[in-house]
Tab-separated table of N, CA and C in Angstrom:
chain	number	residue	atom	x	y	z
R	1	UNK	N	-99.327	-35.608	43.977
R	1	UNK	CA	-98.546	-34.471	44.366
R	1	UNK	C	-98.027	-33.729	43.137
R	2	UNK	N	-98.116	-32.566	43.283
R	2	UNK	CA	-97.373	-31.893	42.028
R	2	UNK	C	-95.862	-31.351	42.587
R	3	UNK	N	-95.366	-31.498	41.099
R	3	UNK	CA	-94.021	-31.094	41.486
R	3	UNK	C	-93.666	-29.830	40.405
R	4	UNK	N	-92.751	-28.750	40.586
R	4	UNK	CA	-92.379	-27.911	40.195
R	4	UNK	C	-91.453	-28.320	39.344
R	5	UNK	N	-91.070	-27.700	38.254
R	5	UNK	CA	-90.768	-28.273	36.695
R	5	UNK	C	-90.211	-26.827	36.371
R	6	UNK	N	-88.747	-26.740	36.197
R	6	UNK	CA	-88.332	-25.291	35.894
R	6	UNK	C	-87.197	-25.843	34.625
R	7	UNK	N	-87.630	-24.663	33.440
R	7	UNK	CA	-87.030	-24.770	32.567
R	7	UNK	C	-85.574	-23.579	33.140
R	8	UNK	N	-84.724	-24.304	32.737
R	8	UNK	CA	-83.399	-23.584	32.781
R	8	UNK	C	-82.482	-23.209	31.352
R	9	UNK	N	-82.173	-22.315	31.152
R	9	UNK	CA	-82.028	-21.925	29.868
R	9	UNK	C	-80.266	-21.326	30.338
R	10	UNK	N	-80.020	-20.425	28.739
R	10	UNK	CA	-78.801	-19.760	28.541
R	10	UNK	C	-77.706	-20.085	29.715
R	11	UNK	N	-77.472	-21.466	29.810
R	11	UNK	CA	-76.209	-22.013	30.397
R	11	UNK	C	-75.272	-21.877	29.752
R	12	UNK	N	-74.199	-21.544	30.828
R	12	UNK	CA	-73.011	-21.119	29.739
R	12	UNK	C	-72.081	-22.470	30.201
R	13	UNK	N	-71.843	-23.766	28.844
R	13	UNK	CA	-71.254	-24.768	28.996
R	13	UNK	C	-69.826	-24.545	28.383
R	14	UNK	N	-69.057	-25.030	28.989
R	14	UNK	CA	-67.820	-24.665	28.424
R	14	UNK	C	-67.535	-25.718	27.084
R	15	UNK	N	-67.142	-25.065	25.920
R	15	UNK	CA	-66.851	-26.357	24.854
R	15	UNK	C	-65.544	-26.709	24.702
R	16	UNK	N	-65.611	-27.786	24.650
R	16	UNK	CA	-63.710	-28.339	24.309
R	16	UNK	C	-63.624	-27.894	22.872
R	17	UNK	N	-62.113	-27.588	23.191
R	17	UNK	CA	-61.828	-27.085	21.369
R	17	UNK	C	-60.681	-28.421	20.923
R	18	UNK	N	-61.333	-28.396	19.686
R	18	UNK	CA	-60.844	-29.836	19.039
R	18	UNK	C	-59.620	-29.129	18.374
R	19	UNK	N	-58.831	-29.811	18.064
R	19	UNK	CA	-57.864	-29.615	16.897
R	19	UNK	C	-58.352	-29.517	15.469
R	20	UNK	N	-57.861	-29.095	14.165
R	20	UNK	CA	-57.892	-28.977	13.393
R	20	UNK	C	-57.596	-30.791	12.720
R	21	UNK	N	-58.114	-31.559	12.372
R	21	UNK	CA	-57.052	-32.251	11.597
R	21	UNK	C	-56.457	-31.972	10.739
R	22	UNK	N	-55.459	-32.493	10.413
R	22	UNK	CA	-55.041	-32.739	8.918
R	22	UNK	C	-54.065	-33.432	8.434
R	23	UNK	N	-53.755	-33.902	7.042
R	23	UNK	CA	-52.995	-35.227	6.703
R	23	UNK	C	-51.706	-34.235	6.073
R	24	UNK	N	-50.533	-34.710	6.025
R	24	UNK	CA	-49.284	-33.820	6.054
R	24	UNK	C	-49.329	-34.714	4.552
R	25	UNK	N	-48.695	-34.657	3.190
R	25	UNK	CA	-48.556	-34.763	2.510
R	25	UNK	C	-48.010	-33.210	0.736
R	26	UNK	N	-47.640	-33.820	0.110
R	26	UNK	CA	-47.195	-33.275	-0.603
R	26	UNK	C	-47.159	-31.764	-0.869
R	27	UNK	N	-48.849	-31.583	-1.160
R	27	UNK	CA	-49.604	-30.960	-1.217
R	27	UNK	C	-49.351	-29.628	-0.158
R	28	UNK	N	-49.512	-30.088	1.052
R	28	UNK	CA	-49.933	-29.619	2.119
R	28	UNK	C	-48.447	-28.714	1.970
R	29	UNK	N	-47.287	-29.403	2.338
R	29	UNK	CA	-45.764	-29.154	2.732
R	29	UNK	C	-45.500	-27.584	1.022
R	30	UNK	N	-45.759	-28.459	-0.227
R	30	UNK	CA	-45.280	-27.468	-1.309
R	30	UNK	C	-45.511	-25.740	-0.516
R	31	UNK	N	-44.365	-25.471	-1.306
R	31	UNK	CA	-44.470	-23.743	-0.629
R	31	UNK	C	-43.166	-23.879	-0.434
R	32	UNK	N	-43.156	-22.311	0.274
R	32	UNK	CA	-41.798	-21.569	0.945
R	32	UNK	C	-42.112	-21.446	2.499
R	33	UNK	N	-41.486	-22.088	3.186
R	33	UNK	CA	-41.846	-21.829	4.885
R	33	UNK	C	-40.555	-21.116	5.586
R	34	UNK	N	-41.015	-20.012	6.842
R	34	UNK	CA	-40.358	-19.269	7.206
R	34	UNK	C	-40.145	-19.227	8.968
R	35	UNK	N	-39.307	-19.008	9.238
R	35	UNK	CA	-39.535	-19.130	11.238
R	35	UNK	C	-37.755	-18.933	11.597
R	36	UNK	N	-37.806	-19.482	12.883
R	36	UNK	CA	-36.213	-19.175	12.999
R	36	UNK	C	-36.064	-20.802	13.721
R	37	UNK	N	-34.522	-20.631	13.926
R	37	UNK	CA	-34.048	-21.784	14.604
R	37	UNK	C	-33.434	-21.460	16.011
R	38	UNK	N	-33.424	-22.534	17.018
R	38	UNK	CA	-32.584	-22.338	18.321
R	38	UNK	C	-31.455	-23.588	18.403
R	39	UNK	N	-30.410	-23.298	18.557
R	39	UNK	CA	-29.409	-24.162	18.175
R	39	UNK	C	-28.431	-24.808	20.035
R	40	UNK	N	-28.372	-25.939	19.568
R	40	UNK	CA	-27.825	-26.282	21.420
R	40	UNK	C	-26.994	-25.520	21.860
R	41	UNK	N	-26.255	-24.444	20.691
R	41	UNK	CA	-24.823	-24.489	21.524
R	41	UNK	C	-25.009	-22.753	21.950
R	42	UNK	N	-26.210	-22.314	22.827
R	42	UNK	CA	-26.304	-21.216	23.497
R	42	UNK	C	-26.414	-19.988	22.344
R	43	UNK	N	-26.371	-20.329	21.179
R	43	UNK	CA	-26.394	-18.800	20.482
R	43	UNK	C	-27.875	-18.422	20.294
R	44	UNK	N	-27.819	-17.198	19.987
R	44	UNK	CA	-28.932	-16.378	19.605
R	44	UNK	C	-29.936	-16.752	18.771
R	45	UNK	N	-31.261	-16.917	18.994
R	45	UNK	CA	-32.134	-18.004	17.787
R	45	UNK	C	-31.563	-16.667	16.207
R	46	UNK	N	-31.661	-17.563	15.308
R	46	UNK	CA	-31.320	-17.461	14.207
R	46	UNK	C	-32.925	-17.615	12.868
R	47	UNK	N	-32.650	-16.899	11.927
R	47	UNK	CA	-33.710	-17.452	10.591
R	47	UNK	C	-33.530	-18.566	9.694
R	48	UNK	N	-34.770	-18.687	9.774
R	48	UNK	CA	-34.784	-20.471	9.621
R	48	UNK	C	-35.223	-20.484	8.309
R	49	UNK	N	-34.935	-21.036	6.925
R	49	UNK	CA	-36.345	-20.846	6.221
R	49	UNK	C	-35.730	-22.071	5.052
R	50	UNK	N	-37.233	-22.608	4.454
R	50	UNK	CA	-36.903	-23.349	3.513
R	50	UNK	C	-38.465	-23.703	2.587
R	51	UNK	N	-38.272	-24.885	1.364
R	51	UNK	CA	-39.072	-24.821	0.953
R	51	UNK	C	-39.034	-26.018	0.144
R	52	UNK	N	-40.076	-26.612	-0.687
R	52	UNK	CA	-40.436	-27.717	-0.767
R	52	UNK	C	-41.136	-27.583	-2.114
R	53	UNK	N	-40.144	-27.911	-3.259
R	53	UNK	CA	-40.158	-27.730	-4.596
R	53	UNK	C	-39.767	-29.068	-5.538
R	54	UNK	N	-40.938	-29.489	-6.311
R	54	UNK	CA	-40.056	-30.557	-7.602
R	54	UNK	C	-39.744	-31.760	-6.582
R	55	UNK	N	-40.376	-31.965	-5.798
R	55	UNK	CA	-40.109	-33.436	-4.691
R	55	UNK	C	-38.502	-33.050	-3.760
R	56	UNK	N	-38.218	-32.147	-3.755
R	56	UNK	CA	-36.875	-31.667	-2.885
R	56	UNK	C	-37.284	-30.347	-2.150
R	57	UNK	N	-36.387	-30.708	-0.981
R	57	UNK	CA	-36.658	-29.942	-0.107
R	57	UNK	C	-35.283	-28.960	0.264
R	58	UNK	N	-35.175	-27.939	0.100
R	58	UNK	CA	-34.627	-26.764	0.029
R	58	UNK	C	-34.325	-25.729	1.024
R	59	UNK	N	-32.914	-25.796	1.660
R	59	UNK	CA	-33.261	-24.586	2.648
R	59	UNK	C	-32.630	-23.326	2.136
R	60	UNK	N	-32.679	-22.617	2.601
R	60	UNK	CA	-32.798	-20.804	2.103
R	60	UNK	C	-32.222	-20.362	2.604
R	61	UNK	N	-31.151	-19.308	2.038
R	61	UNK	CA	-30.204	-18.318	3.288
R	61	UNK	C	-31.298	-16.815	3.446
R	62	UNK	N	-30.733	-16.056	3.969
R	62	UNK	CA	-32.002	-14.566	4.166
R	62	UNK	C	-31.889	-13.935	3.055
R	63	UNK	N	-31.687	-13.919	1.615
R	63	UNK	CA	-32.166	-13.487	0.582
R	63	UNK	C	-32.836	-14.404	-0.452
R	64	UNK	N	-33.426	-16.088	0.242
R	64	UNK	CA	-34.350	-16.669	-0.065
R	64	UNK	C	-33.375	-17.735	-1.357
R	65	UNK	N	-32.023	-17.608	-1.763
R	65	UNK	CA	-31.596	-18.341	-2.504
R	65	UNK	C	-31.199	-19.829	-1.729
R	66	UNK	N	-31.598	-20.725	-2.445
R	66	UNK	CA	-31.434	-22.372	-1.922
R	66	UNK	C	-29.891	-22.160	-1.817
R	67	UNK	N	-29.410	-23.314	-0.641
R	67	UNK	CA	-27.663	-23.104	-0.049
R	67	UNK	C	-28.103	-24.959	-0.158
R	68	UNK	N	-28.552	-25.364	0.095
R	68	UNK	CA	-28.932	-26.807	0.699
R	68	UNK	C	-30.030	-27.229	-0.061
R	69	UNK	N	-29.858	-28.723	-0.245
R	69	UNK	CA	-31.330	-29.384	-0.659
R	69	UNK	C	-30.948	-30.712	-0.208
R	70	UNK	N	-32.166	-31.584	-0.451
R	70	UNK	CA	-31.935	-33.079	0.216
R	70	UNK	C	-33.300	-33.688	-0.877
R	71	UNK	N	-33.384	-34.809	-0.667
R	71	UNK	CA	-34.831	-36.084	-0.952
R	71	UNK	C	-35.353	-35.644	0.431
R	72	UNK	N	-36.642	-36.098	0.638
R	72	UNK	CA	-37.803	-36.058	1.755
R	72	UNK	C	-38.848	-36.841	2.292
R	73	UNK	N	-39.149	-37.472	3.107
R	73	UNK	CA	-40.299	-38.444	2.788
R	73	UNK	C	-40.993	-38.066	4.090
R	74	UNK	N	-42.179	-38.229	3.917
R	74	UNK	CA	-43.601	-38.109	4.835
R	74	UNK	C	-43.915	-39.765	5.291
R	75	UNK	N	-44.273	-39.750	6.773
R	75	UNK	CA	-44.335	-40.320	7.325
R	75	UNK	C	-44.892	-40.193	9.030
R	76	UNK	N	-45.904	-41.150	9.582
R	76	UNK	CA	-46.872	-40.770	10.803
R	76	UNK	C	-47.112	-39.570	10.648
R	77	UNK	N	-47.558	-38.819	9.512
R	77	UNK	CA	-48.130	-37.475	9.922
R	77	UNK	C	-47.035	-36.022	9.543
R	78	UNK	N	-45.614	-36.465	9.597
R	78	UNK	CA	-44.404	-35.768	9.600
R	78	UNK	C	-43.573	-35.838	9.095
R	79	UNK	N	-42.589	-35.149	8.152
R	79	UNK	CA	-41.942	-35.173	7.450
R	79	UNK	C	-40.250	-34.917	8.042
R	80	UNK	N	-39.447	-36.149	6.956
R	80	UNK	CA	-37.918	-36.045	7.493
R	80	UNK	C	-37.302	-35.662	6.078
R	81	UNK	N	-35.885	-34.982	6.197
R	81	UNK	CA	-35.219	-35.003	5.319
R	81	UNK	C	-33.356	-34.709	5.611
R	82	UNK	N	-32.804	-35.244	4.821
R	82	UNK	CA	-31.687	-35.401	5.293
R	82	UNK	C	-30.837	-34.577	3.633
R	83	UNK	N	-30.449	-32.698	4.034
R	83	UNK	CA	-30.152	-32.557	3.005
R	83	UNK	C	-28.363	-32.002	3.537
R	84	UNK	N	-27.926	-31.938	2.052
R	84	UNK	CA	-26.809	-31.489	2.089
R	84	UNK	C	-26.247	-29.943	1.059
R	85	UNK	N	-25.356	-29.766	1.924
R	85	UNK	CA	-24.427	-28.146	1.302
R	85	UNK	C	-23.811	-29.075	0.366
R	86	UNK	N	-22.816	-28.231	-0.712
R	86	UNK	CA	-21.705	-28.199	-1.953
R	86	UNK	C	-20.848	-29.254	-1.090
R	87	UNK	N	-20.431	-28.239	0.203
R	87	UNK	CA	-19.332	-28.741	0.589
R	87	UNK	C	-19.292	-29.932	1.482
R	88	UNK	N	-20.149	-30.625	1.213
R	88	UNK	CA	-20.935	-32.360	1.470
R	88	UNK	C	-21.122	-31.913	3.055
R	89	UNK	N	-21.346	-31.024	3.788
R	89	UNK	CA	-22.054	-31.452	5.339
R	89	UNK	C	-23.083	-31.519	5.174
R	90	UNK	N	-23.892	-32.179	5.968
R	90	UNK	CA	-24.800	-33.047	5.895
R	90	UNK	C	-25.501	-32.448	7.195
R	91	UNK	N	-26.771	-32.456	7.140
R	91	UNK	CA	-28.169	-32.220	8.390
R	91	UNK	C	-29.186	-33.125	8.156
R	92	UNK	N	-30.254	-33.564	9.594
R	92	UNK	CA	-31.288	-34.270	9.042
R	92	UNK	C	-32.377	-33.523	10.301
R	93	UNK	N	-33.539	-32.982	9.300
R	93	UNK	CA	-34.475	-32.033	9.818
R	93	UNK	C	-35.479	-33.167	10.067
R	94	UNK	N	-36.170	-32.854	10.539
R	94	UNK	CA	-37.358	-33.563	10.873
R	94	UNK	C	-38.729	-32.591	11.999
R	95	UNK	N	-39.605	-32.982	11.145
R	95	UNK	CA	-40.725	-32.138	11.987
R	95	UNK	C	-41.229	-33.080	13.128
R	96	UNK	N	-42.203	-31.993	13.979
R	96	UNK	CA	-42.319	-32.740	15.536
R	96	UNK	C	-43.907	-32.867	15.387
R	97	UNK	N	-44.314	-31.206	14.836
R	97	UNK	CA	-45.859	-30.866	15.018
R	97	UNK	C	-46.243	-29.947	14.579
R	98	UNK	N	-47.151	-30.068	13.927
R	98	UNK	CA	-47.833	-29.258	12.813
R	98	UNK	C	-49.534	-28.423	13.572
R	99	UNK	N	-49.532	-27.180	13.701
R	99	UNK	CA	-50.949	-27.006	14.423
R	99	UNK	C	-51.620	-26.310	12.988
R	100	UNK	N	-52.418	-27.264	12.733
R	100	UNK	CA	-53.273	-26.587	11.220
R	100	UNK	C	-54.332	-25.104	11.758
R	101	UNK	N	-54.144	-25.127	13.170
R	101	UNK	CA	-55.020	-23.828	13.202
R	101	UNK	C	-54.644	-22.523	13.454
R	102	UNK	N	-52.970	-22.822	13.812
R	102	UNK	CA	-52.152	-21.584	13.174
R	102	UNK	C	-51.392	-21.325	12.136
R	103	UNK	N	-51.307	-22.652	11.750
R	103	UNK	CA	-50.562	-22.706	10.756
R	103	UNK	C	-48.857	-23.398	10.990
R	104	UNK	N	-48.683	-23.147	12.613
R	104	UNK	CA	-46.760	-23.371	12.772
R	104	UNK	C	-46.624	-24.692	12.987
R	105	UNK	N	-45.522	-25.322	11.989
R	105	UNK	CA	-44.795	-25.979	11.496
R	105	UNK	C	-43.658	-25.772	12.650
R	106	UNK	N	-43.317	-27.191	13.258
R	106	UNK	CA	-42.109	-27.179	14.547
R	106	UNK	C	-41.496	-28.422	14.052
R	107	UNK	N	-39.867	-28.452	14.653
R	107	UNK	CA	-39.320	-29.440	14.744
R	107	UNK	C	-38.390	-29.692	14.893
R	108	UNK	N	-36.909	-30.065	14.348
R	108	UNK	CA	-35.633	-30.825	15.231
R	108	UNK	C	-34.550	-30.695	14.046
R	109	UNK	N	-33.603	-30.378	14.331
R	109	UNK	CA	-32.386	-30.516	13.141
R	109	UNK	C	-31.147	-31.149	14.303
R	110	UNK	N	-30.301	-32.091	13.274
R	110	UNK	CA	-29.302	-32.649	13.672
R	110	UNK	C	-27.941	-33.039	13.026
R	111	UNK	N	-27.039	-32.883	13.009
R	111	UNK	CA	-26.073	-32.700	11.989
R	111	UNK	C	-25.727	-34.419	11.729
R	112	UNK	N	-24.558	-34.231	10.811
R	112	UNK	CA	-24.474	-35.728	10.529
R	112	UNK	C	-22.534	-35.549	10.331
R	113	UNK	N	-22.079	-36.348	10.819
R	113	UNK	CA	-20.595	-36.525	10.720
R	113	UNK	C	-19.918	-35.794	11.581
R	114	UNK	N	-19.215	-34.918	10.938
R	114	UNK	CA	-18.224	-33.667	11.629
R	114	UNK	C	-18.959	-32.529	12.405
R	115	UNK	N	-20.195	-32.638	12.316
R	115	UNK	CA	-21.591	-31.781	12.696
R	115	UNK	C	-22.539	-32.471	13.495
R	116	UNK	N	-22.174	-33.598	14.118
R	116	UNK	CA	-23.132	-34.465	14.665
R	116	UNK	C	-23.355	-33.905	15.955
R	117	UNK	N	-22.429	-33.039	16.759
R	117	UNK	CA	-22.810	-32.414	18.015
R	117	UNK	C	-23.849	-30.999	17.363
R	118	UNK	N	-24.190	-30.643	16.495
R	118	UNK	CA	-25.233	-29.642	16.365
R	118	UNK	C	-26.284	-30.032	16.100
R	119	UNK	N	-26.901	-29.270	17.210
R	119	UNK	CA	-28.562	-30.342	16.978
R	119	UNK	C	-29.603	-28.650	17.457
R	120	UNK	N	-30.332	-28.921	17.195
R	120	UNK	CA	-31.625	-27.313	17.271
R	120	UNK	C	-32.934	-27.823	17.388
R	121	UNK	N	-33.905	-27.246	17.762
R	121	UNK	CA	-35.421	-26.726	17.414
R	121	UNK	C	-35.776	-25.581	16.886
R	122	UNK	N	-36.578	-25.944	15.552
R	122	UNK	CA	-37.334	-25.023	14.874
R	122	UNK	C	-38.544	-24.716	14.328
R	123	UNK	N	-39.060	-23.787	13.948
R	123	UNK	CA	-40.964	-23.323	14.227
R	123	UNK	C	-40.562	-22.251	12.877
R	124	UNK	N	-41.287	-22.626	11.937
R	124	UNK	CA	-41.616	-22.011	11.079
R	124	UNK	C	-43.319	-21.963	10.462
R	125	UNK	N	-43.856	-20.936	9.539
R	125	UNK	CA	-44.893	-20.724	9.103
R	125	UNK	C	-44.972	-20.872	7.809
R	126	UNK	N	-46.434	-21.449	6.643
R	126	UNK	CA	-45.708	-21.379	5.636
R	126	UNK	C	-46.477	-19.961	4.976
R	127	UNK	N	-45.456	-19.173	3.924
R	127	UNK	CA	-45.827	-17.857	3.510
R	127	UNK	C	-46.178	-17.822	2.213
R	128	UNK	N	-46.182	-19.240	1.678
R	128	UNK	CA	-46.230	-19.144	0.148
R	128	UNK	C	-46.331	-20.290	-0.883
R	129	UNK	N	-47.235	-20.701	-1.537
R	129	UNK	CA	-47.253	-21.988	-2.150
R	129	UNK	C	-46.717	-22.051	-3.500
């Protein structure tokens, strides 16, 4: 018996889209990164920005001068740091998730002491190495 044999062509298969990998380290983090913050206590998201210089990590008021710095360490993929103002208050940032195929940098701030009820999420980009 013969049987009919049909080539089928230009299927349109849908492809899964993979993530980007990538390993979070030194390298990667150096730069100036920029985004805003949302803070628990109902206010208006705010500008977020900081940067990652000389093994310290640095945050920035909106004319880009350091107010804050801390030590930093990388770890599962994500980086924590616990820096402080002059006037010793204390924060500890920590990232959540990094999408290497846009580039945004997300994550969590939490105060420490007299500041321990302020806590936020923040999404920044980086603009500059």
């Amino acid at each position: 018996p013969s049987r009919n044999i049909r080539n089928v062509s230009n299927i349109n298969i849908p492809i899964k889209t993979i993530a980007t990998p990538y390993t979070m380290n030194n390298e990667m983090l150096y730069g100036a990164w920029n985004g805003s913050i949302q803070m628990n206590d109902g206010s208006k998201a705010g500008r977020f920005a900081f940067k990652f210089n000389n093994g310290v990590f640095w945050l920035q008021d909106a004319g880009g001068a350091s107010v804050a710095s801390g030590g930093f360490k990388i770890e599962n993929n994500n980086f924590s740091s616990t820096y402080s103002y002059a006037t010793g208050d204390s924060y500890r940032i920590s990232s959540a998730t990094y999408n290497a195929n846009t580039g945004q940098l997300s994550g969590t701030l939490t105060g420490n002491g007299i500041n321990a009820a302020k806590k936020g999420n923040w999404v920044v980009i980086k603009q500059s190495n």
